[in-house]
C-alpha positions as a printed Julia matrix, in Angstrom:
370×3 Matrix{Float64}:
 103.39  116.0    82.2
 102.78  112.26   81.96
 103.4   111.43   85.61
 100.87  113.99   86.81
  98.19  112.56   84.54
  98.96  109.03   85.68
  98.91  110.17   89.29
  95.31  111.33   88.85
  94.33  108.03   87.2
  96.0   105.9    89.86
  94.56  108.08   92.63
  90.95  107.75   91.45
  91.28  103.96   91.35
  92.53  104.17   94.93
  89.61  106.36   96.02
  87.04  103.97   94.54
  88.84  101.0    96.1
  88.68  102.63   99.54
  84.94  103.24   99.26
  84.16   99.77   97.89
  86.15   97.89  100.53
  85.6   100.18  103.54
  82.79   98.04  104.97
  84.94   94.87  104.99
  87.5    96.51  107.25
  84.8    97.58  109.71
  83.24   94.11  109.73
  86.08   92.73  111.81
  84.92   89.46  113.35
  81.83   89.1   111.14
  83.48   88.28  107.81
  86.0    85.55  107.09
  89.67   86.16  107.76
  90.43   85.98  104.04
  87.88   88.68  103.23
  89.04   90.94  106.04
  92.73   90.63  105.24
  92.2    91.15  101.52
  89.98   94.19  102.03
  92.24   95.64  104.7
  95.36   95.2   102.57
  93.7    96.97   99.64
  92.64   99.73  102.04
  96.22  100.09  103.23
  97.51  100.12   99.64
  94.98  102.78   98.55
  95.19  105.39  101.3
  97.73  107.4    99.28
  94.98  108.41   96.86
  93.58  111.62   98.41
  97.05  112.93   99.38
  98.25  112.19   95.84
  95.41  114.2    94.32
  96.43  117.17   96.48
 100.11  116.74   95.64
  99.23  116.86   91.95
  97.44  120.17   92.53
 100.42  121.53   94.44
 102.84  120.41   91.74
 100.83  122.26   89.1
  99.61  125.38   90.91
 102.45  126.36   93.23
 104.97  127.04   90.49
 105.41  130.85   90.48
 103.67  132.6    87.58
 104.73  136.26   87.66
 102.4   137.35   84.87
  99.22  136.0    86.44
  97.03  138.49   88.28
  95.3   137.56   91.52
  91.87  138.25   90.04
  92.55  136.04   87.01
  93.7   133.14   89.19
  90.64  133.25   91.42
  88.29  133.58   88.45
  89.69  130.49   86.74
  89.76  128.41   89.93
  86.24  129.49   90.92
  84.83  128.43   87.58
  86.39  124.99   88.07
  85.46  124.37   91.72
  82.67  126.7    92.86
  79.95  125.41   90.53
  80.56  121.69   91.25
  80.84  122.45   94.97
  77.45  124.15   95.14
  75.59  121.81   92.79
  76.96  118.53   94.15
  76.61  119.65   97.77
  72.91  120.33   97.21
  72.48  117.13   95.2
  74.14  114.85   97.74
  72.35  116.47  100.69
  69.04  115.64   99.02
  70.27  112.16   98.07
  71.47  111.41  101.6
  68.23  112.65  103.16
  66.18  110.59  100.71
  68.12  107.37  101.22
  67.9   107.69  105.02
  64.31  108.9   105.2
  65.13  112.31  106.69
  63.12  115.46  105.92
  64.61  117.98  103.49
  64.67  121.35  105.27
  66.49  124.68  104.82
  68.61  123.85  107.88
  69.82  120.71  106.11
  71.45  122.83  103.41
  72.85  125.46  105.8
  74.4   122.74  107.95
  75.7   120.82  104.93
  77.52  123.83  103.51
  78.94  125.07  106.82
  80.11  121.68  108.01
  81.79  121.05  104.66
  80.93  117.35  104.51
  77.57  116.92  102.77
  78.51  113.37  101.83
  81.42  111.19  102.89
  83.61  112.1    99.89
  82.63  115.7    99.18
  84.75  117.21  101.93
  87.48  117.0    99.3
  85.88  119.86   97.35
  86.06  122.06  100.44
  89.7   121.07  100.95
  90.5   122.05   97.37
  88.57  125.32   97.64
  90.54  126.3   100.74
  93.86  125.39   99.14
  93.02  127.4    96.04
  92.17  130.38   98.24
  95.64  130.45   99.81
  97.58  129.39   96.69
  98.66  132.92   95.62
 100.17  133.5    99.08
 101.9   130.13   99.06
 103.33  130.94   95.63
 104.9   134.08   97.06
 106.46  132.01   99.84
 107.73  129.35   97.41
 109.22  131.99   95.1
 110.96  133.9    97.89
 112.12  131.05  100.12
 115.14  128.9    99.44
 114.85  125.17   98.91
 115.57  124.23  102.51
 112.93  126.6   103.81
 110.25  125.12  101.54
 111.25  121.59  102.56
 111.27  122.54  106.25
 107.8   124.08  105.96
 106.52  120.93  104.26
 107.91  118.64  106.96
 106.61  120.93  109.7
 103.08  121.05  108.3
 102.94  117.3   107.7
 104.24  116.63  111.2
 101.75  118.98  112.86
  98.84  117.43  110.95
  99.96  113.93  112.04
 100.18  114.95  115.71
  96.82  116.72  115.49
  95.07  113.66  114.06
  96.61  111.33  116.64
  95.44  113.6   119.46
  91.93  113.88  118.01
  91.7   110.14  117.45
  92.58  109.1   120.98
  91.46  112.09  123.06
  88.57  113.56  121.09
  87.75  117.22  120.65
  88.59  119.45  117.74
  87.24  118.76  114.3
  87.01  120.74  111.07
  84.38  122.44  108.96
  84.02  124.07  105.56
  86.41  126.87  106.52
  89.18  124.77  108.01
  89.15  121.36  106.26
  92.05  122.41  104.04
  94.45  123.29  106.86
  95.73  119.76  107.67
  96.35  119.15  103.96
  98.66  122.15  103.44
 101.66  119.88  103.95
 100.62  117.57  101.12
 100.0   120.59   98.88
 103.53  121.85   99.43
 104.87  118.29   99.17
 103.54  118.09   95.62
 105.65  121.09   94.64
 108.68  119.61   96.39
 108.3   116.25   94.63
 107.77  117.85   91.22
 110.79  120.17   91.48
 113.29  117.88   93.19
 116.1   116.76   90.93
 116.23  112.99   91.09
 119.58  112.02   92.66
 119.74  108.65   90.89
 118.62  107.19   87.55
 114.85  106.95   87.18
 114.85  103.15   87.4
 116.71  103.27   90.71
 114.31  105.88   92.09
 111.31  103.84   90.94
 112.58  100.67   92.6
 113.45  102.48   95.82
 110.1   104.26   95.97
 108.24  101.03   95.22
 110.11   99.25   98.01
 109.22  102.03  100.46
 105.57  101.98   99.38
 105.26   98.19   99.7
 107.02   98.2   103.05
 104.76  100.95  104.36
 101.64   99.2   103.07
 102.6    95.94  104.78
 103.33   97.87  107.98
  99.9    99.52  107.89
  98.17   96.21  107.23
  99.98   94.23  109.92
  99.82   97.11  112.39
  96.07   97.53  111.83
  95.56   93.78  112.27
  97.32   93.93  115.62
  95.58   97.14  116.73
  92.13   95.81  115.83
  92.77   92.79  118.03
  94.21   94.85  120.89
  92.12   98.04  120.76
  89.04   97.17  118.73
  87.62   98.68  115.57
  87.04  102.15  117.0
  90.63  102.81  118.11
  92.52  100.5   115.79
  92.28  102.53  112.58
  94.8   105.27  113.28
  97.35  103.92  110.77
  94.74  104.4   108.01
  94.35  108.12  108.55
  95.54  110.31  105.68
  97.77  112.2   108.12
  99.29  109.17  109.84
 103.1   109.05  109.36
 102.75  105.73  107.55
 100.37  107.21  104.95
 102.5   110.35  104.58
 105.52  108.21  103.68
 103.48  105.94  101.37
 101.92  108.92   99.54
 105.24  110.64   98.89
 106.8   107.34   97.81
 103.96  106.78   95.33
 104.46  110.28   93.9
 108.17  109.71   93.36
 107.46  106.26   91.9
 105.04  107.64   89.3
 107.35  110.5    88.42
 110.28  108.11   87.96
 108.26  105.65   85.86
 106.38  108.05   83.57
 108.66  111.09   83.54
 107.94  114.8    83.77
 108.69  116.14   80.29
 105.89  118.37   79.09
 105.05  117.03   75.64
 104.73  119.69   73.0
 107.0   122.28   74.64
 110.37  123.35   73.34
 112.38  122.4    76.4
 112.04  120.37   79.53
 110.95  122.18   82.75
 113.27  124.72   84.34
 115.71  123.68   87.02
 114.16  124.49   90.41
 115.23  127.89   91.69
 116.54  129.12   88.33
 115.22  130.48   85.09
 117.35  128.15   83.01
 116.1   124.83   81.68
 117.54  121.69   83.2
 118.97  120.84   79.78
 118.91  122.49   76.4
 117.67  119.46   74.51
 114.1   119.56   73.23
 111.44  117.57   75.01
 110.44  114.47   73.14
 107.4   114.76   70.95
 104.46  112.38   71.16
 105.38  110.77   67.85
 106.84  107.34   68.26
 106.3   107.24   72.01
 104.26  104.58   73.85
 100.63  105.56   74.39
 101.07  105.73   78.17
 103.36  108.78   77.89
 101.46  110.69   75.19
  98.9   113.51   75.54
  96.13  110.89   75.16
  96.64  110.04   78.82
  95.71  113.62   79.72
  92.25  113.06   78.23
  91.78  109.99   80.42
  93.01  111.89   83.47
  90.53  114.7    82.82
  87.7   112.23   83.49
  88.84  111.49   87.04
  87.05  114.48   88.6
  83.73  113.24   87.27
  84.45  109.68   88.43
  85.19  111.02   91.9
  81.93  112.96   92.05
  79.68  110.28   90.56
  80.85  106.92   91.9
  79.05  106.98   95.3
  75.67  107.1    93.54
  75.81  103.7    91.79
  77.77  102.27   94.72
  74.96  103.15   97.11
  72.0   102.44   94.83
  73.2    99.3    93.05
  75.58   97.64   95.51
  75.17   98.78   99.11
  71.35   98.65   99.26
  71.23   95.04   98.05
  74.64   93.78   99.08
  74.83   90.18   97.83
  76.15   87.44  100.06
  78.33   84.68   98.66
  79.09   81.29  100.12
  82.74   81.51   99.06
  84.99   84.36  100.25
  86.86   84.15   96.95
  83.67   84.9    95.01
  83.02   87.84   97.33
  86.53   89.17   96.72
  86.12   88.79   92.96
  82.75   90.54   93.11
  84.2    93.58   94.88
  87.1    93.77   92.44
  84.56   93.74   89.61
  82.63   96.54   91.3
  85.78   98.69   91.36
  86.37   98.2    87.63
  82.71   98.77   86.8
  82.52  101.98   88.84
  85.7   103.48   87.39
  84.9   102.6    83.77
  81.17  103.29   83.99
  81.53  106.66   85.7
  84.32  107.62   83.26
  81.99  106.92   80.34
  79.19  108.95   81.95
  81.63  111.78   82.62
  82.78  111.74   79.0
  79.17  112.0    77.82
  78.36  114.82   80.26
  81.41  116.76   79.13
  80.01  116.85   75.6
  77.04  118.92   76.84
  78.07  122.57   77.34
  75.72  123.17   80.29
  76.78  120.0    82.12
  80.51  119.92   81.46
  81.1   122.46   84.24
  79.75  119.97   86.75
  82.35  117.28   86.09
């Protein structure tokens, strides 16, 4: 489905943008106003990325599949996630210890695996592993429940995760580990299924414009609100609007999903009919889905091949970012040059890591890692 592939591509650009510009946001008062506002706005506009990745997984995996056995599902998912989780956890634990001059001990690995955050981005693998573990049970719920029940469960889970994060942020306590990281993201997982199976009430162009307006409005709200909160509460307590579970980010993430679906469509190229109407076994229409022939390249199966590289980009990009950029962060006299430099870093990381991922996927032993 074209929109799901584009969602992965857009999301990985957002993830890299967050990691490249994160330091500018935290350097409130030490960088120029132009640098801070530019970096903070890009942060606000990119926070949908991790939720969108999880919504894509929910859109694909929560559709009921009566013929699939539990053992077959877990075997396929384990081969996709378990090997990268183990290998990259060990690799980044060693990398982090080396870059910070800490000793490499057995306890380092035990702690890294149990805490579920061996490096700042790898918690995502533990989130995905937990979601995959409960997917068969969620499928049963989705298949048995009516539409309103699924929607109510989604809203409830998203609301609880927002309240939980707000409480943790301002009052402390709590926290998650390898066994519980996935719990706050259950709402996004279900939201992906809801977005993918909702019949658009208006023409696609109208939905796209409406979703874009909501996304832009939410992004501006996050940026302006963070600006005010940084001034009033400081850096430590002024970042709540950035959290993936903040109501502002929840709205922005769902709006982005609807925007991409409306723009790129959800017809599965190469199948005989378009997807079934939610809650029925009948297709939404009897007409055949359009073939790839004669269609623009951005809605053809070629996009799927680009999207398949995003997992490798996600896993690899912190390495060159840390070794080539962060360790010798250049300083520029002009804030505009600094802004241009960081934009160039985003492009270089996405393209460079995609090329490396493509090469690694040609090697049978290494393709399982990316």
